[in-house]
CSV table of C-alpha atoms in Angstrom, one decimal:
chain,number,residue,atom,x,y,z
V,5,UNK,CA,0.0,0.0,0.0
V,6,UNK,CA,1.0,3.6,-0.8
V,7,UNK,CA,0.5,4.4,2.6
V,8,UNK,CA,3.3,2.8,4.1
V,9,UNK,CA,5.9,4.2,1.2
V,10,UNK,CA,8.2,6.9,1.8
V,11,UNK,CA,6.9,10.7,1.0
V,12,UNK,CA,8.2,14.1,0.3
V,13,UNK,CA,7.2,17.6,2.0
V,14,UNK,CA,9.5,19.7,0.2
V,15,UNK,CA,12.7,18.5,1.8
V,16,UNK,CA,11.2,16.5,4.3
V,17,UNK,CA,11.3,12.7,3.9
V,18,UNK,CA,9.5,10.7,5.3
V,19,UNK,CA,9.1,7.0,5.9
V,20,UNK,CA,5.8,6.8,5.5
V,21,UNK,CA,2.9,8.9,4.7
V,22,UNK,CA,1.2,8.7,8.0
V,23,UNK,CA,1.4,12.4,9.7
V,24,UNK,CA,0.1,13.2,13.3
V,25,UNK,CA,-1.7,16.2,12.8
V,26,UNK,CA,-0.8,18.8,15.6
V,27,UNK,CA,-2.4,18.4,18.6
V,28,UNK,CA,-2.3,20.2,22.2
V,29,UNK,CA,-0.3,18.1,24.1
V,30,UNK,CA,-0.3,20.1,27.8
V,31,UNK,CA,3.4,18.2,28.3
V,32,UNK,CA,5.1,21.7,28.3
V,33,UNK,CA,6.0,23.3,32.0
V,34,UNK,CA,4.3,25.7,33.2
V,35,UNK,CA,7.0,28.1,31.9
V,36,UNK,CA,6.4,26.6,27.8
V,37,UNK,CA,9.9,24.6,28.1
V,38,UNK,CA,10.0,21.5,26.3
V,39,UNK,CA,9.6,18.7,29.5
V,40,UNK,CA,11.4,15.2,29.7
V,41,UNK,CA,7.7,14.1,29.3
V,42,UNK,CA,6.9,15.4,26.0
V,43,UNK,CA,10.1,14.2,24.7
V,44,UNK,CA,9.4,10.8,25.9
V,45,UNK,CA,5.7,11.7,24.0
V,46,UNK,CA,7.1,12.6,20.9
V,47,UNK,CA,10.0,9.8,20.5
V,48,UNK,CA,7.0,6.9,20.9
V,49,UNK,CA,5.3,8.6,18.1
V,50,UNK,CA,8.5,8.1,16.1
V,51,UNK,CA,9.3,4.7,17.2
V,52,UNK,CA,6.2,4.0,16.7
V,53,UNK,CA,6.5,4.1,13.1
V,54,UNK,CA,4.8,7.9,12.4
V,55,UNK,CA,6.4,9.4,9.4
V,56,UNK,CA,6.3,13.2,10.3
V,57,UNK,CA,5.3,14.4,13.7
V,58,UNK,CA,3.3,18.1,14.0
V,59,UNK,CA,3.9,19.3,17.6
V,60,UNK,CA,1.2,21.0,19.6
V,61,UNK,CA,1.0,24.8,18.7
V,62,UNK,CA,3.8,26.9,20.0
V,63,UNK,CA,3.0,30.6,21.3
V,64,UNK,CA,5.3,33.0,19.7
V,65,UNK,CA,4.9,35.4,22.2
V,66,UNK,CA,4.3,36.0,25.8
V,67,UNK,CA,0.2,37.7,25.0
V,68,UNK,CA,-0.5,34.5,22.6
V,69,UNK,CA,-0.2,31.9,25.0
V,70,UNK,CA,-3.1,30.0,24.7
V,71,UNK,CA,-2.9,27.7,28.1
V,72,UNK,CA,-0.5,27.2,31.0
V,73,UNK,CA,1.1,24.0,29.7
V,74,UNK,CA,1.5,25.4,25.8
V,75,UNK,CA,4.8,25.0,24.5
V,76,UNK,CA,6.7,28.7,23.6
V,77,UNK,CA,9.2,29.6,21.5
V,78,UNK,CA,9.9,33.5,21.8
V,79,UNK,CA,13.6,33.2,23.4
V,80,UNK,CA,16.7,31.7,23.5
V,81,UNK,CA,16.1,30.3,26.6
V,82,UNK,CA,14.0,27.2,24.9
V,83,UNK,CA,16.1,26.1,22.5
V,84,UNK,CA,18.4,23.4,24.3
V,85,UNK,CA,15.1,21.4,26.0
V,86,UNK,CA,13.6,21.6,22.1
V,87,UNK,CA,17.1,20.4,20.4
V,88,UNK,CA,16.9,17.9,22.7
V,89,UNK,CA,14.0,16.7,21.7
V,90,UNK,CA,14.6,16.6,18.3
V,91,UNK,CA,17.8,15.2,18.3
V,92,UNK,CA,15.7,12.4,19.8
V,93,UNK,CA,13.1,12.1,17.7
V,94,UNK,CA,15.9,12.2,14.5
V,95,UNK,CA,17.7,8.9,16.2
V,96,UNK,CA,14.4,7.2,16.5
V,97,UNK,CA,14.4,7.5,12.8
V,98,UNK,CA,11.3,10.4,12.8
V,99,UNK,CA,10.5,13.7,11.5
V,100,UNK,CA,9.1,16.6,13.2
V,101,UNK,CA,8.2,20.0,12.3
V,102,UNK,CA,6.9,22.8,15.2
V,103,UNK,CA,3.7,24.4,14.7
V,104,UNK,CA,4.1,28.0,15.9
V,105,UNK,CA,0.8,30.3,16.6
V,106,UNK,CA,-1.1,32.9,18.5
V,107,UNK,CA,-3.7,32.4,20.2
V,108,UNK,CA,-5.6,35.9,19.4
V,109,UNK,CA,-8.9,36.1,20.8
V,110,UNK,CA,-8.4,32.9,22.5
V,111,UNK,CA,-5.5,33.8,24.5
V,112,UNK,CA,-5.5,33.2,28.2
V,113,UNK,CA,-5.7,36.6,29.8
V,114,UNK,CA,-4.9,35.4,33.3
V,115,UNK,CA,-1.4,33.7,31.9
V,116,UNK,CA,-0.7,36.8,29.8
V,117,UNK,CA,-1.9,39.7,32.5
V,118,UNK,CA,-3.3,41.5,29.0
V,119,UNK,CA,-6.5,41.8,26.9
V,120,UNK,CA,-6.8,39.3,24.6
V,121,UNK,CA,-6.9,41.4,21.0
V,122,UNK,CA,-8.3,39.9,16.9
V,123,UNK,CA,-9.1,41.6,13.9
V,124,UNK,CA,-12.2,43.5,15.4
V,125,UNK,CA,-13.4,44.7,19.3
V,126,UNK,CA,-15.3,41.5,20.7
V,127,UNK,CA,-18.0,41.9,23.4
V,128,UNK,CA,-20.7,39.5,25.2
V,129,UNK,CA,-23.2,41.1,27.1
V,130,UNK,CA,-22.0,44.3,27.4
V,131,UNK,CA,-18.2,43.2,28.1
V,132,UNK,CA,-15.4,43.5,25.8
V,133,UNK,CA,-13.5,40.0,25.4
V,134,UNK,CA,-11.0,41.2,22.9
V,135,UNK,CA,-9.4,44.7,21.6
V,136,UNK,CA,-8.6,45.5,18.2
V,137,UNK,CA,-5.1,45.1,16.9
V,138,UNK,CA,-3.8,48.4,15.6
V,139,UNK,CA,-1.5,48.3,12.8
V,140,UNK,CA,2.1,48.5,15.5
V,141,UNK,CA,-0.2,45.3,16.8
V,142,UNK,CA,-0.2,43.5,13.4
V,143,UNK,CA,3.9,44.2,12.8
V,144,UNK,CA,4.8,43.4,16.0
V,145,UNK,CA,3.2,39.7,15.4
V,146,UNK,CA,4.6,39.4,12.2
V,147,UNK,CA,8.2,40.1,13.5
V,148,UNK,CA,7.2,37.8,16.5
V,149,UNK,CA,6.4,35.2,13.9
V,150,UNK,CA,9.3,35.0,11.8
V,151,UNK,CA,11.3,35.4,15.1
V,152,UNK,CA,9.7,32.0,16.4
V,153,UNK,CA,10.9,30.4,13.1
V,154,UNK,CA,14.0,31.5,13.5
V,155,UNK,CA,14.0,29.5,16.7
V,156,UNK,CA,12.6,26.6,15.0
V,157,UNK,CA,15.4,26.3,12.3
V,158,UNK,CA,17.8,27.0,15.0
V,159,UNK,CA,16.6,24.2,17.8
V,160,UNK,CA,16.7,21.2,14.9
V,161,UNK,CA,13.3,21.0,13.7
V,162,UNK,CA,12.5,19.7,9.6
V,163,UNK,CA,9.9,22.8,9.2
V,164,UNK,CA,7.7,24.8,10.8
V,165,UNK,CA,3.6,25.2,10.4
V,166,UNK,CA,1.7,28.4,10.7
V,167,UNK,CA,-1.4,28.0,12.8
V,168,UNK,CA,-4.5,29.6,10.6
V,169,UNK,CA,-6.8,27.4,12.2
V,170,UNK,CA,-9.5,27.2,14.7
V,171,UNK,CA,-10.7,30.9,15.5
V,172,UNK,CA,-6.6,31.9,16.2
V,173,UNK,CA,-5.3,34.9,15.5
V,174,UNK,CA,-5.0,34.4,11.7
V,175,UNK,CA,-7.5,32.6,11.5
V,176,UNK,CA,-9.9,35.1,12.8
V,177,UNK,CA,-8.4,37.7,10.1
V,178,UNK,CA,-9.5,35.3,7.5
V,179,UNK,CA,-12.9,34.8,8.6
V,180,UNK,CA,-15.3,37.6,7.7
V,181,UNK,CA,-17.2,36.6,10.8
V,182,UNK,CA,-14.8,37.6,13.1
V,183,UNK,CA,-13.3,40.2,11.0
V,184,UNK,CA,-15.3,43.5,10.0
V,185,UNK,CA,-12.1,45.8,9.7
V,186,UNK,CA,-12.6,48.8,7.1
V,187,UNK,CA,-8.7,48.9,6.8
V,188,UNK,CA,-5.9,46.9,4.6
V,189,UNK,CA,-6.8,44.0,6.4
V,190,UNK,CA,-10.3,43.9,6.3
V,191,UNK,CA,-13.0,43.2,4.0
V,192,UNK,CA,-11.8,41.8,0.7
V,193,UNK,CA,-10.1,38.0,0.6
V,194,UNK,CA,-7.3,39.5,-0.8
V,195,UNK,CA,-7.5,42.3,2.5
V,196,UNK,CA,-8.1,39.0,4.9
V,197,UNK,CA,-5.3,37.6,3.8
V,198,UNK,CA,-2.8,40.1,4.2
V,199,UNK,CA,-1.7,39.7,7.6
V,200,UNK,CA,-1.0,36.0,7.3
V,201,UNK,CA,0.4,36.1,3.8
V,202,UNK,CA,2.8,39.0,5.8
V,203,UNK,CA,3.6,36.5,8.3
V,204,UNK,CA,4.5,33.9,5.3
V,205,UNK,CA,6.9,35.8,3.6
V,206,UNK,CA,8.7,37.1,7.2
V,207,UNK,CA,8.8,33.6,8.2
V,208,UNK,CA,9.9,32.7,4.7
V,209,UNK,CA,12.6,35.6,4.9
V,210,UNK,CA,14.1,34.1,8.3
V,211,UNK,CA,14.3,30.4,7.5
V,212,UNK,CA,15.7,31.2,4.2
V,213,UNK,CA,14.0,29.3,0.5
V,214,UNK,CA,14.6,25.5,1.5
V,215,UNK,CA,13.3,25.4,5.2
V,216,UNK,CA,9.2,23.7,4.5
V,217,UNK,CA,7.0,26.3,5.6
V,218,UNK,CA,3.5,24.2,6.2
V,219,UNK,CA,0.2,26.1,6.8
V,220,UNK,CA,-2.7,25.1,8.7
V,221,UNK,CA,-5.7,26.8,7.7
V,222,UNK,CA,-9.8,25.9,8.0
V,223,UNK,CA,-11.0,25.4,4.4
V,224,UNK,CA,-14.7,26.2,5.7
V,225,UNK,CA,-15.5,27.5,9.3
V,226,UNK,CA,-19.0,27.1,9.7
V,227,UNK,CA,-19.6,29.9,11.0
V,228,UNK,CA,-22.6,32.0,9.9
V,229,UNK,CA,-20.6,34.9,7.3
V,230,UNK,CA,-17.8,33.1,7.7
V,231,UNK,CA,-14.7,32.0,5.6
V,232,UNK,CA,-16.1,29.6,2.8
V,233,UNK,CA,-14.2,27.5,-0.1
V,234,UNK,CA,-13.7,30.1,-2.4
V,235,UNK,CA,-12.1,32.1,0.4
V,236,UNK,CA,-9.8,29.1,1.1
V,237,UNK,CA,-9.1,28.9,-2.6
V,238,UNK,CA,-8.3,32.3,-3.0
V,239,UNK,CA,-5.8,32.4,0.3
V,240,UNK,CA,-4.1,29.0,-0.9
V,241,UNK,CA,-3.5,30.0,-4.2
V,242,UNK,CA,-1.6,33.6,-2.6
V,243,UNK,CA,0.2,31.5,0.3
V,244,UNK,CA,1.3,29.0,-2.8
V,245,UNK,CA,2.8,32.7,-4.8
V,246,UNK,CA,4.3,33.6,-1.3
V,247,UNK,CA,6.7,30.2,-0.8
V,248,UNK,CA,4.5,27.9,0.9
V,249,UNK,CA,5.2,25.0,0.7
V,250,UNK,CA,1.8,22.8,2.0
V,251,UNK,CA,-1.0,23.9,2.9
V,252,UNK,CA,-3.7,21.7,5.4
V,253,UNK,CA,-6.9,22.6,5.2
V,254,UNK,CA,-9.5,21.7,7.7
């Protein structure tokens, strides 16, 4: 069967084409170091014959944590746990790439100590859940972005994966339903896009042309005015122009 035949991402290869899909993991410490535990997690998943491992999303900065156990990657300071671990997962014959995001209007305000802040002001019943990112917002994330990948490159990993998934920060710039901006990044699929095709080519920029640069992004939200197929189309045809080089749509 195909299945169990070596694959190519770019200039990942694989064993195999089975590939475990990122998942929150809540292995990290409560600092977002890589733990002994999550190593041992993530070398089974190798031995056990899984041809490219996606970790859990990574918050690139300290107000995009999503939860207390959340892996980060926004200093030196977490490289040698996460060469560790894949140095480990490499001996036991694997691959790995990091998924890197931020959490936007999911962030955990009690970790971060600051308003959690998307594409548009959020409230419920009167109370504002999120702010509005204002353009020194938007190139500050962008920088914090290709800053993480940096990081990933450096600590040993075989490529890195954008979050644009699941109502995070990108993803809620994509999805009119979430974002009613009148600016640049608002409005149009080509305006939606901007930000994240931004983080693309800064994160292409940093880990130079032959680093895999993977994408996760919903291809329908199901939310009511949300982001749709032809949406997705349009974004994965621009991310394909800016150096991507896969895109997972959910």
């Amino acid at each position: 069967m195909k299945v169990f035949e070596p694959a190519s991402i770019g200039s990942i290869t694989m064993s195999n084409h089975f590939i475990r899909s990122a998942t929150a993991e809540g292995l990290a410490t409560s600092q977002g170091f890589c733990s002994a535990a999550l190593t041992t997690f993530m070398v089974r998943l190798a031995k056990g014959g899984i041809g490219l491992i996606i970790t859990g999303h990574m918050a690139v900065s300290s107000e995009g944590r999503a939860s207390e156990r959340q892996l980060c990657i926004w200093h030196d300071d977490y490289l040698p746990a996460l060469m560790d671990m894949t140095r480990q997962v490499h001996e036991a014959g694997g691959k790995i790439v990091a998924q890197i995001s931020h959490a936007g209007i999911f962030a955990n305000t009690s970790l971060t100590g600051e308003a959690a802040m998307g594409p548009t002001v959020r409230r419920q019943s009167d109370s504002t859940i999120c702010r509005e990112m204002t353009s020194i917002d938007i190139r500050r994330t962008v920088k914090a972005f290709a800053s993480a990948s940096y990081l990933v490159k450096e600590a040993g990993f075989d490529g890195v994966q954008i979050h644009a998934a699941h109502g995070y920060l990108l993803s809620s710039f994509l999805s009119p339903h979430y974002n009613s901006r009148n600016d640049e990044y608002g409005g149009t699929a080509e305006n939606r896009s901007r930000f994240l095709l931004e983080v693309v080519q800064a994160v292409r920029a940093s880990t130079g042309n032959n680093f895999p640069v993977l994408v996760k992004m919903n291809a329908n939200d199901f939310l009511e005015n949300g982001m749709g197929i032809d949406d997705m189309i349009y974004t994965a045809a621009a991310m394909e122009a800016a150096g991507v080089t896969a895109a997972v749509h959910l």
